[in-house]
mmCIF file with all atom_site columns, C-alpha atoms in Angstrom:
data_model
loop_
_atom_site.group_PDB
_atom_site.id
_atom_site.type_symbol
_atom_site.label_atom_id
_atom_site.label_alt_id
_atom_site.label_comp_id
_atom_site.label_asym_id
_atom_site.label_entity_id
_atom_site.label_seq_id
_atom_site.pdbx_PDB_ins_code
_atom_site.Cartn_x
_atom_site.Cartn_y
_atom_site.Cartn_z
_atom_site.occupancy
_atom_site.B_iso_or_equiv
_atom_site.pdbx_formal_charge
_atom_site.auth_seq_id
_atom_site.auth_comp_id
_atom_site.auth_asym_id
_atom_site.auth_atom_id
_atom_site.pdbx_PDB_model_num
ATOM 1   C CA . MET Z 1 1   ? 0.174   0.157  -0.225  1.00 63.00 ? 1   MET Z CA 1
ATOM 2   C CA . PRO Z 1 2   ? 1.289   3.629  -0.932  1.00 65.00 ? 2   PRO Z CA 1
ATOM 3   C CA . SER Z 1 3   ? 2.088   5.842  2.641   1.00 76.00 ? 3   SER Z CA 1
ATOM 4   C CA . ARG Z 1 4   ? -0.593  8.297  3.137   1.00 78.00 ? 4   ARG Z CA 1
ATOM 5   C CA . LYS Z 1 5   ? 1.401   10.974 1.047   1.00 76.00 ? 5   LYS Z CA 1
ATOM 6   C CA . LYS Z 1 6   ? 1.354   9.062  -1.879  1.00 77.00 ? 6   LYS Z CA 1
ATOM 7   C CA . SER Z 1 7   ? -1.928  8.887  -1.625  1.00 82.00 ? 7   SER Z CA 1
ATOM 8   C CA . CYS Z 1 8   ? -2.837  12.517 -1.065  1.00 86.00 ? 8   CYS Z CA 1
ATOM 9   C CA . MET Z 1 9   ? -0.315  13.521 -3.377  1.00 83.00 ? 9   MET Z CA 1
ATOM 10  C CA . PHE Z 1 10  ? -1.941  11.899 -6.273  1.00 85.00 ? 10  PHE Z CA 1
ATOM 11  C CA . SER Z 1 11  ? -5.010  12.036 -5.641  1.00 89.00 ? 11  SER Z CA 1
ATOM 12  C CA . CYS Z 1 12  ? -4.755  15.620 -5.819  1.00 89.00 ? 12  CYS Z CA 1
ATOM 13  C CA . SER Z 1 13  ? -3.308  15.231 -9.027  1.00 89.00 ? 13  SER Z CA 1
ATOM 14  C CA . PHE Z 1 14  ? -5.424  12.791 -10.195 1.00 91.00 ? 14  PHE Z CA 1
ATOM 15  C CA . CYS Z 1 15  ? -8.487  15.106 -9.452  1.00 93.00 ? 15  CYS Z CA 1
ATOM 16  C CA . ALA Z 1 16  ? -6.280  17.770 -11.955 1.00 92.00 ? 16  ALA Z CA 1
ATOM 17  C CA . CYS Z 1 17  ? -6.053  15.550 -14.439 1.00 92.00 ? 17  CYS Z CA 1
ATOM 18  C CA . VAL Z 1 18  ? -9.979  13.759 -14.454 1.00 94.00 ? 18  VAL Z CA 1
ATOM 19  C CA . GLY Z 1 19  ? -11.002 17.534 -14.664 1.00 94.00 ? 19  GLY Z CA 1
ATOM 20  C CA . SER Z 1 20  ? -8.983  18.167 -17.706 1.00 94.00 ? 20  SER Z CA 1
ATOM 21  C CA . LEU Z 1 21  ? -10.789 15.145 -19.461 1.00 94.00 ? 21  LEU Z CA 1
ATOM 22  C CA . VAL Z 1 22  ? -14.072 16.675 -18.512 1.00 95.00 ? 22  VAL Z CA 1
ATOM 23  C CA . LEU Z 1 23  ? -12.844 20.160 -19.715 1.00 95.00 ? 23  LEU Z CA 1
ATOM 24  C CA . VAL Z 1 24  ? -11.538 18.600 -23.502 1.00 95.00 ? 24  VAL Z CA 1
ATOM 25  C CA . CYS Z 1 25  ? -14.732 16.838 -23.576 1.00 94.00 ? 25  CYS Z CA 1
ATOM 26  C CA . VAL Z 1 26  ? -16.800 20.142 -23.088 1.00 94.00 ? 26  VAL Z CA 1
ATOM 27  C CA . VAL Z 1 27  ? -14.397 21.831 -25.805 1.00 94.00 ? 27  VAL Z CA 1
ATOM 28  C CA . LEU Z 1 28  ? -15.155 19.100 -28.402 1.00 92.00 ? 28  LEU Z CA 1
ATOM 29  C CA . ALA Z 1 29  ? -19.033 19.426 -27.450 1.00 91.00 ? 29  ALA Z CA 1
ATOM 30  C CA . THR Z 1 30  ? -19.885 22.736 -26.987 1.00 90.00 ? 30  THR Z CA 1
ATOM 31  C CA . PRO Z 1 31  ? -20.099 25.196 -30.607 1.00 88.00 ? 31  PRO Z CA 1
ATOM 32  C CA . ARG Z 1 32  ? -18.854 28.953 -29.213 1.00 89.00 ? 32  ARG Z CA 1
ATOM 33  C CA . TRP Z 1 33  ? -15.288 28.368 -30.658 1.00 93.00 ? 33  TRP Z CA 1
ATOM 34  C CA . ALA Z 1 34  ? -15.226 31.807 -32.391 1.00 93.00 ? 34  ALA Z CA 1
ATOM 35  C CA . SER Z 1 35  ? -17.935 34.342 -33.738 1.00 92.00 ? 35  SER Z CA 1
ATOM 36  C CA . SER Z 1 36  ? -17.097 37.040 -36.889 1.00 91.00 ? 36  SER Z CA 1
ATOM 37  C CA . ARG Z 1 37  ? -18.910 39.250 -38.389 1.00 89.00 ? 37  ARG Z CA 1
ATOM 38  C CA . LEU Z 1 38  ? -18.261 39.565 -42.148 1.00 87.00 ? 38  LEU Z CA 1
ATOM 39  C CA . ARG Z 1 39  ? -18.976 42.184 -44.936 1.00 87.00 ? 39  ARG Z CA 1
ATOM 40  C CA . PHE Z 1 40  ? -20.079 41.259 -48.114 1.00 84.00 ? 40  PHE Z CA 1
ATOM 41  C CA . ALA Z 1 41  ? -20.835 43.793 -51.433 1.00 79.00 ? 41  ALA Z CA 1
ATOM 42  C CA . ARG Z 1 42  ? -23.686 42.584 -53.601 1.00 71.00 ? 42  ARG Z CA 1
ATOM 43  C CA . ALA Z 1 43  ? -25.419 44.281 -56.320 1.00 68.00 ? 43  ALA Z CA 1
ATOM 44  C CA . GLY Z 1 44  ? -27.344 47.271 -54.917 1.00 68.00 ? 44  GLY Z CA 1
ATOM 45  C CA . SER Z 1 45  ? -26.882 46.340 -51.280 1.00 72.00 ? 45  SER Z CA 1
ATOM 46  C CA . ASN Z 1 46  ? -24.058 45.038 -48.695 1.00 79.00 ? 46  ASN Z CA 1
ATOM 47  C CA . LEU Z 1 47  ? -24.671 41.868 -46.824 1.00 82.00 ? 47  LEU Z CA 1
ATOM 48  C CA . THR Z 1 48  ? -23.642 41.483 -43.459 1.00 85.00 ? 48  THR Z CA 1
ATOM 49  C CA . ILE Z 1 49  ? -23.413 37.724 -42.052 1.00 87.00 ? 49  ILE Z CA 1
ATOM 50  C CA . SER Z 1 50  ? -22.834 36.716 -38.519 1.00 89.00 ? 50  SER Z CA 1
ATOM 51  C CA . LEU Z 1 51  ? -21.315 33.324 -37.796 1.00 90.00 ? 51  LEU Z CA 1
ATOM 52  C CA . SER Z 1 52  ? -21.072 31.355 -34.994 1.00 91.00 ? 52  SER Z CA 1
ATOM 53  C CA . TYR Z 1 53  ? -19.503 28.150 -35.331 1.00 91.00 ? 53  TYR Z CA 1
ATOM 54  C CA . GLY Z 1 54  ? -17.455 25.677 -33.156 1.00 91.00 ? 54  GLY Z CA 1
ATOM 55  C CA . LEU Z 1 55  ? -15.315 22.587 -34.909 1.00 92.00 ? 55  LEU Z CA 1
ATOM 56  C CA . PHE Z 1 56  ? -18.489 20.060 -35.736 1.00 92.00 ? 56  PHE Z CA 1
ATOM 57  C CA . ARG Z 1 57  ? -21.614 22.757 -36.314 1.00 91.00 ? 57  ARG Z CA 1
ATOM 58  C CA . GLY Z 1 58  ? -22.618 26.814 -36.386 1.00 91.00 ? 58  GLY Z CA 1
ATOM 59  C CA . THR Z 1 59  ? -25.149 29.506 -36.926 1.00 90.00 ? 59  THR Z CA 1
ATOM 60  C CA . CYS Z 1 60  ? -25.458 31.717 -39.295 1.00 88.00 ? 60  CYS Z CA 1
ATOM 61  C CA . GLU Z 1 61  ? -27.491 35.513 -39.795 1.00 87.00 ? 61  GLU Z CA 1
ATOM 62  C CA . GLN Z 1 62  ? -27.623 37.505 -42.057 1.00 84.00 ? 62  GLN Z CA 1
ATOM 63  C CA . PHE Z 1 63  ? -28.279 41.513 -42.587 1.00 80.00 ? 63  PHE Z CA 1
ATOM 64  C CA . VAL Z 1 64  ? -28.810 43.921 -45.520 1.00 75.00 ? 64  VAL Z CA 1
ATOM 65  C CA . ASP Z 1 65  ? -28.406 47.387 -44.977 1.00 66.00 ? 65  ASP Z CA 1
ATOM 66  C CA . VAL Z 1 66  ? -31.850 47.772 -45.954 1.00 56.00 ? 66  VAL Z CA 1
ATOM 67  C CA . GLY Z 1 67  ? -32.680 46.440 -42.446 1.00 58.00 ? 67  GLY Z CA 1
ATOM 68  C CA . LEU Z 1 68  ? -34.176 43.429 -43.893 1.00 60.00 ? 68  LEU Z CA 1
ATOM 69  C CA . GLN Z 1 69  ? -32.993 39.847 -41.305 1.00 62.00 ? 69  GLN Z CA 1
ATOM 70  C CA . VAL Z 1 70  ? -32.798 36.622 -42.782 1.00 67.00 ? 70  VAL Z CA 1
ATOM 71  C CA . PRO Z 1 71  ? -33.230 34.326 -39.902 1.00 71.00 ? 71  PRO Z CA 1
ATOM 72  C CA . LYS Z 1 72  ? -30.729 32.310 -38.058 1.00 81.00 ? 72  LYS Z CA 1
ATOM 73  C CA . ASN Z 1 73  ? -29.887 29.116 -39.794 1.00 84.00 ? 73  ASN Z CA 1
ATOM 74  C CA . THR Z 1 74  ? -28.052 26.285 -38.145 1.00 88.00 ? 74  THR Z CA 1
ATOM 75  C CA . PHE Z 1 75  ? -25.536 24.358 -40.218 1.00 88.00 ? 75  PHE Z CA 1
ATOM 76  C CA . GLN Z 1 76  ? -22.650 21.291 -40.037 1.00 90.00 ? 76  GLN Z CA 1
ATOM 77  C CA . VAL Z 1 77  ? -18.842 22.777 -40.507 1.00 89.00 ? 77  VAL Z CA 1
ATOM 78  C CA . ALA Z 1 78  ? -17.663 19.522 -42.302 1.00 87.00 ? 78  ALA Z CA 1
ATOM 79  C CA . ASP Z 1 79  ? -20.532 19.409 -45.341 1.00 88.00 ? 79  ASP Z CA 1
ATOM 80  C CA . ALA Z 1 80  ? -19.973 24.120 -45.274 1.00 86.00 ? 80  ALA Z CA 1
ATOM 81  C CA . LEU Z 1 81  ? -16.319 22.787 -46.592 1.00 86.00 ? 81  LEU Z CA 1
ATOM 82  C CA . SER Z 1 82  ? -15.390 21.470 -49.376 1.00 81.00 ? 82  SER Z CA 1
ATOM 83  C CA . SER Z 1 83  ? -12.730 18.020 -48.603 1.00 76.00 ? 83  SER Z CA 1
ATOM 84  C CA . SER Z 1 84  ? -9.967  19.791 -50.926 1.00 73.00 ? 84  SER Z CA 1
ATOM 85  C CA . SER Z 1 85  ? -9.747  22.879 -48.665 1.00 81.00 ? 85  SER Z CA 1
ATOM 86  C CA . SER Z 1 86  ? -7.324  23.578 -46.604 1.00 88.00 ? 86  SER Z CA 1
ATOM 87  C CA . SER Z 1 87  ? -9.455  25.654 -43.768 1.00 89.00 ? 87  SER Z CA 1
ATOM 88  C CA . ARG Z 1 88  ? -11.418 21.656 -43.948 1.00 91.00 ? 88  ARG Z CA 1
ATOM 89  C CA . ASN Z 1 89  ? -7.552  19.557 -43.303 1.00 92.00 ? 89  ASN Z CA 1
ATOM 90  C CA . LEU Z 1 90  ? -7.045  22.168 -40.468 1.00 93.00 ? 90  LEU Z CA 1
ATOM 91  C CA . ASN Z 1 91  ? -10.395 21.650 -39.015 1.00 93.00 ? 91  ASN Z CA 1
ATOM 92  C CA . VAL Z 1 92  ? -10.241 18.137 -39.336 1.00 94.00 ? 92  VAL Z CA 1
ATOM 93  C CA . ALA Z 1 93  ? -6.291  18.301 -37.728 1.00 95.00 ? 93  ALA Z CA 1
ATOM 94  C CA . THR Z 1 94  ? -7.499  20.463 -34.633 1.00 95.00 ? 94  THR Z CA 1
ATOM 95  C CA . ILE Z 1 95  ? -10.284 17.733 -33.759 1.00 95.00 ? 95  ILE Z CA 1
ATOM 96  C CA . VAL Z 1 96  ? -7.836  15.290 -34.302 1.00 96.00 ? 96  VAL Z CA 1
ATOM 97  C CA . LEU Z 1 97  ? -5.528  16.712 -32.128 1.00 96.00 ? 97  LEU Z CA 1
ATOM 98  C CA . LEU Z 1 98  ? -7.865  17.270 -29.243 1.00 96.00 ? 98  LEU Z CA 1
ATOM 99  C CA . VAL Z 1 99  ? -8.842  13.928 -29.560 1.00 96.00 ? 99  VAL Z CA 1
ATOM 100 C CA . LEU Z 1 100 ? -4.964  12.558 -28.785 1.00 96.00 ? 100 LEU Z CA 1
ATOM 101 C CA . ALA Z 1 101 ? -5.354  15.370 -26.362 1.00 96.00 ? 101 ALA Z CA 1
ATOM 102 C CA . LEU Z 1 102 ? -8.444  13.605 -24.471 1.00 95.00 ? 102 LEU Z CA 1
ATOM 103 C CA . LEU Z 1 103 ? -6.701  10.043 -24.112 1.00 96.00 ? 103 LEU Z CA 1
ATOM 104 C CA . CYS Z 1 104 ? -3.337  10.964 -23.085 1.00 94.00 ? 104 CYS Z CA 1
ATOM 105 C CA . SER Z 1 105 ? -6.118  12.777 -20.011 1.00 94.00 ? 105 SER Z CA 1
ATOM 106 C CA . LEU Z 1 106 ? -7.743  9.857  -19.837 1.00 94.00 ? 106 LEU Z CA 1
ATOM 107 C CA . LEU Z 1 107 ? -3.906  7.503  -19.758 1.00 93.00 ? 107 LEU Z CA 1
ATOM 108 C CA . SER Z 1 108 ? -2.738  10.609 -17.082 1.00 92.00 ? 108 SER Z CA 1
ATOM 109 C CA . SER Z 1 109 ? -6.148  9.765  -14.729 1.00 92.00 ? 109 SER Z CA 1
ATOM 110 C CA . ALA Z 1 110 ? -5.898  5.959  -14.684 1.00 91.00 ? 110 ALA Z CA 1
ATOM 111 C CA . PHE Z 1 111 ? -1.726  6.857  -14.175 1.00 89.00 ? 111 PHE Z CA 1
ATOM 112 C CA . THR Z 1 112 ? -2.563  9.111  -10.962 1.00 90.00 ? 112 THR Z CA 1
ATOM 113 C CA . CYS Z 1 113 ? -5.353  6.558  -9.606  1.00 90.00 ? 113 CYS Z CA 1
ATOM 114 C CA . THR Z 1 114 ? -3.095  4.022  -10.007 1.00 88.00 ? 114 THR Z CA 1
ATOM 115 C CA . ASN Z 1 115 ? -0.547  5.472  -7.684  1.00 85.00 ? 115 ASN Z CA 1
ATOM 116 C CA . ALA Z 1 116 ? -2.759  6.953  -5.313  1.00 84.00 ? 116 ALA Z CA 1
ATOM 117 C CA . LEU Z 1 117 ? -3.896  2.931  -4.656  1.00 85.00 ? 117 LEU Z CA 1
ATOM 118 C CA . SER Z 1 118 ? -0.679  1.312  -4.992  1.00 83.00 ? 118 SER Z CA 1
ATOM 119 C CA . ASN Z 1 119 ? 2.772   1.548  -5.426  1.00 78.00 ? 119 ASN Z CA 1
ATOM 120 C CA . PRO Z 1 120 ? 3.560   -0.197 -9.482  1.00 74.00 ? 120 PRO Z CA 1
ATOM 121 C CA . TYR Z 1 121 ? 6.294   -1.979 -9.683  1.00 66.00 ? 121 TYR Z CA 1
ATOM 122 C CA . GLN Z 1 122 ? 7.112   -0.686 -13.028 1.00 70.00 ? 122 GLN Z CA 1
ATOM 123 C CA . THR Z 1 123 ? 9.176   2.484  -13.371 1.00 71.00 ? 123 THR Z CA 1
ATOM 124 C CA . PHE Z 1 124 ? 6.677   4.120  -16.212 1.00 77.00 ? 124 PHE Z CA 1
ATOM 125 C CA . LEU Z 1 125 ? 3.488   3.243  -14.294 1.00 78.00 ? 125 LEU Z CA 1
ATOM 126 C CA . GLY Z 1 126 ? 4.837   5.945  -11.727 1.00 79.00 ? 126 GLY Z CA 1
ATOM 127 C CA . PRO Z 1 127 ? 5.663   9.198  -12.016 1.00 82.00 ? 127 PRO Z CA 1
ATOM 128 C CA . VAL Z 1 128 ? 7.346   8.873  -15.404 1.00 87.00 ? 128 VAL Z CA 1
ATOM 129 C CA . GLY Z 1 129 ? 3.960   8.127  -16.715 1.00 86.00 ? 129 GLY Z CA 1
ATOM 130 C CA . VAL Z 1 130 ? 2.579   10.790 -15.395 1.00 88.00 ? 130 VAL Z CA 1
ATOM 131 C CA . TYR Z 1 131 ? 5.633   13.339 -16.442 1.00 89.00 ? 131 TYR Z CA 1
ATOM 132 C CA . THR Z 1 132 ? 5.110   11.697 -20.056 1.00 91.00 ? 132 THR Z CA 1
ATOM 133 C CA . TRP Z 1 133 ? 0.985   11.828 -20.501 1.00 92.00 ? 133 TRP Z CA 1
ATOM 134 C CA . ASN Z 1 134 ? 0.324   14.943 -18.870 1.00 93.00 ? 134 ASN Z CA 1
ATOM 135 C CA . SER Z 1 135 ? 2.961   16.954 -20.848 1.00 93.00 ? 135 SER Z CA 1
ATOM 136 C CA . LEU Z 1 136 ? 1.630   15.268 -24.059 1.00 95.00 ? 136 LEU Z CA 1
ATOM 137 C CA . CYS Z 1 137 ? -1.380  16.319 -23.139 1.00 95.00 ? 137 CYS Z CA 1
ATOM 138 C CA . GLY Z 1 138 ? -0.312  20.188 -22.607 1.00 94.00 ? 138 GLY Z CA 1
ATOM 139 C CA . VAL Z 1 139 ? 1.104   19.887 -26.287 1.00 96.00 ? 139 VAL Z CA 1
ATOM 140 C CA . LEU Z 1 140 ? -1.897  18.769 -27.962 1.00 96.00 ? 140 LEU Z CA 1
ATOM 141 C CA . ILE Z 1 141 ? -3.941  21.122 -26.464 1.00 96.00 ? 141 ILE Z CA 1
ATOM 142 C CA . LEU Z 1 142 ? -1.261  24.029 -27.073 1.00 96.00 ? 142 LEU Z CA 1
ATOM 143 C CA . LEU Z 1 143 ? -0.721  23.143 -31.017 1.00 96.00 ? 143 LEU Z CA 1
ATOM 144 C CA . ALA Z 1 144 ? -5.263  23.210 -30.988 1.00 95.00 ? 144 ALA Z CA 1
ATOM 145 C CA . MET Z 1 145 ? -5.288  26.847 -29.622 1.00 95.00 ? 145 MET Z CA 1
ATOM 146 C CA . ILE Z 1 146 ? -2.596  27.454 -32.048 1.00 95.00 ? 146 ILE Z CA 1
ATOM 147 C CA . LEU Z 1 147 ? -4.117  25.564 -35.223 1.00 95.00 ? 147 LEU Z CA 1
ATOM 148 C CA . PHE Z 1 148 ? -7.356  27.041 -34.460 1.00 94.00 ? 148 PHE Z CA 1
ATOM 149 C CA . PRO Z 1 149 ? -6.679  30.286 -35.127 1.00 94.00 ? 149 PRO Z CA 1
ATOM 150 C CA . VAL Z 1 150 ? -4.315  30.326 -37.826 1.00 94.00 ? 150 VAL Z CA 1
ATOM 151 C CA . ASN Z 1 151 ? -7.456  28.634 -39.978 1.00 93.00 ? 151 ASN Z CA 1
ATOM 152 C CA . VAL Z 1 152 ? -9.967  31.654 -38.853 1.00 92.00 ? 152 VAL Z CA 1
ATOM 153 C CA . GLU Z 1 153 ? -7.475  34.163 -39.316 1.00 90.00 ? 153 GLU Z CA 1
ATOM 154 C CA . GLY Z 1 154 ? -4.793  32.945 -41.991 1.00 87.00 ? 154 GLY Z CA 1
ATOM 155 C CA . ASN Z 1 155 ? -6.537  30.683 -43.806 1.00 86.00 ? 155 ASN Z CA 1
ATOM 156 C CA . ARG Z 1 156 ? -10.442 32.454 -43.589 1.00 87.00 ? 156 ARG Z CA 1
ATOM 157 C CA . LEU Z 1 157 ? -12.259 29.721 -42.644 1.00 89.00 ? 157 LEU Z CA 1
ATOM 158 C CA . PRO Z 1 158 ? -15.745 31.844 -41.787 1.00 90.00 ? 158 PRO Z CA 1
ATOM 159 C CA . VAL Z 1 159 ? -15.425 33.462 -45.483 1.00 88.00 ? 159 VAL Z CA 1
ATOM 160 C CA . ASP Z 1 160 ? -15.327 29.400 -46.698 1.00 88.00 ? 160 ASP Z CA 1
ATOM 161 C CA . LEU Z 1 161 ? -18.094 29.180 -44.508 1.00 88.00 ? 161 LEU Z CA 1
ATOM 162 C CA . VAL Z 1 162 ? -20.338 31.156 -46.000 1.00 85.00 ? 162 VAL Z CA 1
ATOM 163 C CA . PRO Z 1 163 ? -21.427 29.835 -49.489 1.00 84.00 ? 163 PRO Z CA 1
ATOM 164 C CA . ALA Z 1 164 ? -23.159 26.325 -48.057 1.00 83.00 ? 164 ALA Z CA 1
ATOM 165 C CA . GLY Z 1 165 ? -23.238 27.196 -44.425 1.00 82.00 ? 165 GLY Z CA 1
ATOM 166 C CA . CYS Z 1 166 ? -25.462 30.006 -45.014 1.00 81.00 ? 166 CYS Z CA 1
ATOM 167 C CA . SER Z 1 167 ? -26.867 28.942 -48.009 1.00 77.00 ? 167 SER Z CA 1
ATOM 168 C CA . THR Z 1 168 ? -26.389 32.435 -49.576 1.00 75.00 ? 168 THR Z CA 1
ATOM 169 C CA . PRO Z 1 169 ? -24.651 33.426 -52.435 1.00 74.00 ? 169 PRO Z CA 1
ATOM 170 C CA . VAL Z 1 170 ? -21.690 36.039 -51.784 1.00 70.00 ? 170 VAL Z CA 1
ATOM 171 C CA . GLU Z 1 171 ? -19.310 39.008 -54.520 1.00 71.00 ? 171 GLU Z CA 1
ATOM 172 C CA . THR Z 1 172 ? -16.947 40.993 -52.812 1.00 79.00 ? 172 THR Z CA 1
ATOM 173 C CA . HIS Z 1 173 ? -15.689 40.433 -49.156 1.00 80.00 ? 173 HIS Z CA 1
ATOM 174 C CA . LEU Z 1 174 ? -15.465 43.788 -47.808 1.00 83.00 ? 174 LEU Z CA 1
ATOM 175 C CA . GLY Z 1 175 ? -13.674 42.775 -44.030 1.00 85.00 ? 175 GLY Z CA 1
ATOM 176 C CA . SER Z 1 176 ? -14.634 40.656 -41.755 1.00 86.00 ? 176 SER Z CA 1
ATOM 177 C CA . LYS Z 1 177 ? -14.038 40.691 -37.425 1.00 91.00 ? 177 LYS Z CA 1
ATOM 178 C CA . HIS Z 1 178 ? -13.448 38.070 -35.190 1.00 90.00 ? 178 HIS Z CA 1
ATOM 179 C CA . SER Z 1 179 ? -13.359 36.767 -31.143 1.00 93.00 ? 179 SER Z CA 1
ATOM 180 C CA . TYR Z 1 180 ? -13.043 33.816 -29.747 1.00 94.00 ? 180 TYR Z CA 1
ATOM 181 C CA . GLY Z 1 181 ? -15.755 32.298 -27.495 1.00 93.00 ? 181 GLY Z CA 1
ATOM 182 C CA . TYR Z 1 182 ? -15.588 30.401 -24.049 1.00 92.00 ? 182 TYR Z CA 1
ATOM 183 C CA . SER Z 1 183 ? -14.876 26.621 -26.024 1.00 92.00 ? 183 SER Z CA 1
ATOM 184 C CA . TYR Z 1 184 ? -11.550 28.054 -27.064 1.00 94.00 ? 184 TYR Z CA 1
ATOM 185 C CA . TRP Z 1 185 ? -10.699 29.540 -24.000 1.00 95.00 ? 185 TRP Z CA 1
ATOM 186 C CA . ILE Z 1 186 ? -11.586 27.052 -21.830 1.00 95.00 ? 186 ILE Z CA 1
ATOM 187 C CA . MET Z 1 187 ? -8.639  25.299 -23.415 1.00 95.00 ? 187 MET Z CA 1
ATOM 188 C CA . LEU Z 1 188 ? -5.586  27.827 -20.853 1.00 95.00 ? 188 LEU Z CA 1
ATOM 189 C CA . LEU Z 1 189 ? -7.679  26.230 -18.436 1.00 95.00 ? 189 LEU Z CA 1
ATOM 190 C CA . ILE Z 1 190 ? -6.863  22.712 -19.570 1.00 95.00 ? 190 ILE Z CA 1
ATOM 191 C CA . LEU Z 1 191 ? -2.832  23.394 -20.088 1.00 95.00 ? 191 LEU Z CA 1
ATOM 192 C CA . PHE Z 1 192 ? -3.338  24.999 -16.301 1.00 95.00 ? 192 PHE Z CA 1
ATOM 193 C CA . LEU Z 1 193 ? -4.343  21.802 -14.783 1.00 94.00 ? 193 LEU Z CA 1
ATOM 194 C CA . ASN Z 1 194 ? -1.720  20.124 -16.903 1.00 94.00 ? 194 ASN Z CA 1
ATOM 195 C CA . ILE Z 1 195 ? 1.246   22.182 -14.897 1.00 93.00 ? 195 ILE Z CA 1
ATOM 196 C CA . ALA Z 1 196 ? -1.041  21.355 -11.772 1.00 92.00 ? 196 ALA Z CA 1
ATOM 197 C CA . SER Z 1 197 ? -0.650  17.635 -11.846 1.00 90.00 ? 197 SER Z CA 1
ATOM 198 C CA . LEU Z 1 198 ? 2.762   17.608 -13.145 1.00 90.00 ? 198 LEU Z CA 1
ATOM 199 C CA . THR Z 1 199 ? 3.962   20.694 -10.325 1.00 90.00 ? 199 THR Z CA 1
ATOM 200 C CA . ILE Z 1 200 ? 2.219   18.466 -8.146  1.00 89.00 ? 200 ILE Z CA 1
ATOM 201 C CA . ILE Z 1 201 ? 4.035   15.260 -9.062  1.00 88.00 ? 201 ILE Z CA 1
ATOM 202 C CA . TYR Z 1 202 ? 6.868   16.991 -9.135  1.00 85.00 ? 202 TYR Z CA 1
ATOM 203 C CA . PHE Z 1 203 ? 7.122   17.637 -5.641  1.00 84.00 ? 203 PHE Z CA 1
ATOM 204 C CA . TYR Z 1 204 ? 6.187   13.979 -4.454  1.00 80.00 ? 204 TYR Z CA 1
ATOM 205 C CA . ASP Z 1 205 ? 8.889   12.587 -6.362  1.00 72.00 ? 205 ASP Z CA 1
ATOM 206 C CA . HIS Z 1 206 ? 11.548  15.336 -5.479  1.00 69.00 ? 206 HIS Z CA 1
ATOM 207 C CA . ALA Z 1 207 ? 10.980  15.240 -2.171  1.00 65.00 ? 207 ALA Z CA 1
ATOM 208 C CA . THR Z 1 208 ? 10.571  11.316 -2.169  1.00 63.00 ? 208 THR Z CA 1
ATOM 209 C CA . TYR Z 1 209 ? 14.130  11.411 -3.944  1.00 53.00 ? 209 TYR Z CA 1
ATOM 210 C CA . SER Z 1 210 ? 16.265  13.762 -1.639  1.00 57.00 ? 210 SER Z CA 1
ATOM 211 C CA . LYS Z 1 211 ? 14.953  11.332 1.219   1.00 60.00 ? 211 LYS Z CA 1
ATOM 212 C CA . LYS Z 1 212 ? 15.979  8.205  -0.578  1.00 61.00 ? 212 LYS Z CA 1
ATOM 213 C CA . LYS Z 1 213 ? 19.635  10.461 -1.023  1.00 60.00 ? 213 LYS Z CA 1
ATOM 214 C CA . GLU Z 1 214 ? 19.581  11.353 2.565   1.00 58.00 ? 214 GLU Z CA 1
ATOM 215 C CA . GLN Z 1 215 ? 19.151  7.935  3.589   1.00 60.00 ? 215 GLN Z CA 1
ATOM 216 C CA . GLU Z 1 216 ? 21.904  6.751  1.242   1.00 59.00 ? 216 GLU Z CA 1
ATOM 217 C CA . ARG Z 1 217 ? 24.823  8.927  2.753   1.00 58.00 ? 217 ARG Z CA 1
ATOM 218 C CA . PRO Z 1 218 ? 28.603  7.585  2.574   1.00 55.00 ? 218 PRO Z CA 1
ATOM 219 C CA . ILE Z 1 219 ? 29.540  6.446  6.007   1.00 48.00 ? 219 ILE Z CA 1
ATOM 220 C CA . GLU Z 1 220 ? 31.686  9.145  5.949   1.00 49.00 ? 220 GLU Z CA 1
ATOM 221 C CA . ASN Z 1 221 ? 29.699  11.639 6.776   1.00 54.00 ? 221 ASN Z CA 1
ATOM 222 C CA . ALA Z 1 222 ? 28.088  9.546  9.972   1.00 52.00 ? 222 ALA Z CA 1
ATOM 223 C CA . PRO Z 1 223 ? 28.742  10.869 13.358  1.00 57.00 ? 223 PRO Z CA 1
ATOM 224 C CA . LYS Z 1 224 ? 32.401  9.652  13.955  1.00 49.00 ? 224 LYS Z CA 1
ATOM 225 C CA . ASP Z 1 225 ? 31.133  8.128  17.324  1.00 52.00 ? 225 ASP Z CA 1
ATOM 226 C CA . VAL Z 1 226 ? 28.664  5.730  14.846  1.00 46.00 ? 226 VAL Z CA 1
ATOM 227 C CA . ILE Z 1 227 ? 32.210  4.946  13.112  1.00 44.00 ? 227 ILE Z CA 1
ATOM 228 C CA . LEU Z 1 228 ? 33.803  3.818  16.316  1.00 45.00 ? 228 LEU Z CA 1
ATOM 229 C CA . PHE Z 1 229 ? 31.171  2.220  16.959  1.00 43.00 ? 229 PHE Z CA 1
#
């Protein structure tokens, strides 16, 4: 059985890993990744389109300068993007990164739970495994946080969504403004939880290592009366 200190430390790390796992699921499930407001020029008027979208689905609202508003339309992101577009490829890559991060969070939770309840014989099942899976999860989340804005700003994802997602033909793109929603910013909290889990295990591992080195002191560092004895 593990010591009380080890159980407590790994239990705290387990809670952080489970929190990370739940939040990755929330990020994948919710559509509030970004909102974009785009302006297009059409014959005789300007068209303003408001998009709110995530990795899988989104909504579209249209406003014409003369005051006409088209009812809100819901669409699937994958269906609105052509199979050969770079926007679709980057969107799929973001989803893959988050799924891999979900698996890493699941493994981190399993490793920390195992260490909280027992003392694994294999080295990789101990702190080394927790370091590995938490670090991988953090790196994957960070890559997803970088890739999505690149898709929005660089690849003009919202512009690609408009023709099929809003079921309206557009002509000249005049400009757009983007803002990122809670689904995107939650990933910062996932990073924080991964760092917290790594920090907890690091302090436990460091304390254990220091105690072990203390017990393995050379005999010349022992008191003289002990040596004489």
